[in-house]
């Protein structure tokens, strides 16, 4: 068998393979295809492992009058039953603000809210025992809709606003003023691997936690708090997740806490694996939003002022809703200069499971409002929507926007005061407009629709400008730990988690690039809180930005010692040492180059007592935000993209198909083009699913009815556009000093799916010769599209 690093390889003098900028496969791809990749449920169970089931509320809003669990305790296989009275430490595990009891004490606020937990010898025994509980409730009136919450001013957090200029005055002076409201439902994460956690008690009263979580440090902290022990006694490990999409940022912690409580009481290993049905009922989803706008504009469609309200359905607790609704507010402009604007965000409380993080983190719900507005302005003026979009882009200059001093408004300041410094979208859209043959296809579609009585085609090009950074400033930091071993192999650990997005391979490529060695000599190990502490969640599209820079910092610290040693060894200056082609190269005073294989050099450096390990740290610069004034620079930079979607709609049934998609995405200087393109493809499909097929349905009493794959439809292979073209924008490095001038790619392309929704509206609007904007909430299921068709027919009949 070939060794990882053999003698012949050490002698090679060719460029190192797998550095940043090269397309490399996902680090677990072979294992995932072969089925050998180990997830938490694949780990061998320790002897005496117990299994968990949880008993939840049967009402959306009720008080517990009495509870008899004696039959549960006597059920076959049951070892321990706990309630909130058995929690030795904190009983509230809210991630930011209180409101999330680990187990309910008296008031239940959503159907499925955990009241008691069982540890039994088998999973089946635990599930069977749950149904034996005798609980008496006093049912209370629930609040289940945004409308009722707004009417009652029932909020989980205070209302917040952004303001630029005088929007009311601008509206009163505008040539044209229109308004509309729009409701977009939430979205189930539907990760392939459900929520799960295995906890093993340690000999010193602590816990080893193996979990599927995007935020190991939060799990560590909350487990310590519920057990009333110090954080250093809890170690959390995450090797990989079978998908996360934000659903494992805060939602993984309750499982770890409940399993830890049962492990504490039984002194045995405990495994809590949610069934798919329980997962869908008991864990949070994307926020539904009820949004409205009123916009004033001139004859060219240039926005003079806008008033936008975004109301998020937050569920029963704050969770991350403050930041999520904030991001919806930040992105209510999307790519467009709103001029005078007032944006207000409401955090509505409802007696449903608490809504939580989801890819885009509120941004998509803001962006789609801006796109709705652009389409409506275009229909009002009789212009093509793309024309209106291009005129309103940030940075586009117009003579009609002259200021009092005669200068043209630069149109580059957002409603929250951040300047858009790298105006990418005008050029990006121009390239996509040409490559997708937008205008040629627009004319062909008009001809098709004119000659087709029932089938109608639609076309839409929608852009995305997405801010990159956590809007909570202190989260914008990361740590890493790098070890260089004496055979030249390198081990990397960092605070980011791998959920399939390719973070591990990207960070490995950064390390390979710094040492100029082959990628196959780098090993990235499981994320562990005892290796890198106090980590931020892997979220906000910041995984590569933060952890890549932290790993690079660690590498630079190690290299500094190696360079000093190499210079002393070869009697030359430190600036004459370089790393190249799996070698350390020293240029002597007489010009002679000494090439030492990297593995040989590391052995020599170790013998000379040179430190070959280091931690690294990174904090994002420049960002700040004053919540009191609603002004600042919450984002380090913006990632941009645009997509063109073409659809065909059957106006007799509302059925449709997305037939072609063209995407151009700005990722700066890509760390790994293959990974980035894969992320963009998946993000588009997931965004398209949110706005078309994925329909969360609740009963009138607050029970989730779409609680499995039979009733909740994520996009399948057959929904993928037959013609699907994805390209990265070339030669456009990030203006900011990110890791090798790359840009985030996780969340921004999710919003490209909005073009599919906009194209559906376009197809229906063609029935009225594009002079009517059909109302179309999301998801635009065939029923919803058919309703839009009927509204359009009514408009035609009345006009």
PDB file of C-alpha atoms in Angstrom, residues 65 131 144 213 232 245 282 290 353-354 382 402 406 418 421 432 475 490 496 586 595 626 779:
ATOM      1  CA  UNK A  65     -53.849  21.115  35.697  1.00  0.00           C
ATOM      2  CA  UNK A 131     -48.788   7.394  25.391  1.00  0.00           C
ATOM      3  CA  UNK A 144     -52.019  31.231  15.578  1.00  0.00           C
ATOM      4  CA  UNK A 213     -25.272  20.621  15.731  1.00  0.00           C
ATOM      5  CA  UNK A 232     -15.123  22.738  31.154  1.00  0.00           C
ATOM      6  CA  UNK A 245     -29.617  24.621   6.757  1.00  0.00           C
ATOM      7  CA  UNK A 282     -41.279  19.730  17.687  1.00  0.00           C
ATOM      8  CA  UNK A 290     -46.701  39.025   6.381  1.00  0.00           C
ATOM      9  CA  UNK A 353     -43.290  25.924  17.564  1.00  0.00           C
ATOM     10  CA  UNK A 354     -40.685  28.674  17.761  1.00  0.00           C
ATOM     11  CA  UNK A 382     -45.993  48.965 -18.837  1.00  0.00           C
ATOM     12  CA  UNK A 402     -29.665  65.444  -9.229  1.00  0.00           C
ATOM     13  CA  UNK A 406     -26.252  69.941  -9.005  1.00  0.00           C
ATOM     14  CA  UNK A 418     -24.091  51.299   4.899  1.00  0.00           C
ATOM     15  CA  UNK A 421     -18.756  49.984  -2.019  1.00  0.00           C
ATOM     16  CA  UNK A 432     -26.205  37.273 -17.608  1.00  0.00           C
ATOM     17  CA  UNK A 475     -20.129  36.239  16.744  1.00  0.00           C
ATOM     18  CA  UNK A 490      -0.726  18.282   9.004  1.00  0.00           C
ATOM     19  CA  UNK A 496     -16.686  25.431  12.048  1.00  0.00           C
ATOM     20  CA  UNK A 586      16.310  28.610   1.148  1.00  0.00           C
ATOM     21  CA  UNK A 595      15.381  22.582  -1.591  1.00  0.00           C
ATOM     22  CA  UNK A 626     -26.074  51.031  16.479  1.00  0.00           C
ATOM     23  CA  UNK A 779     -45.535  28.980  -1.824  1.00  0.00           C
TER      24      UNK A 779
END
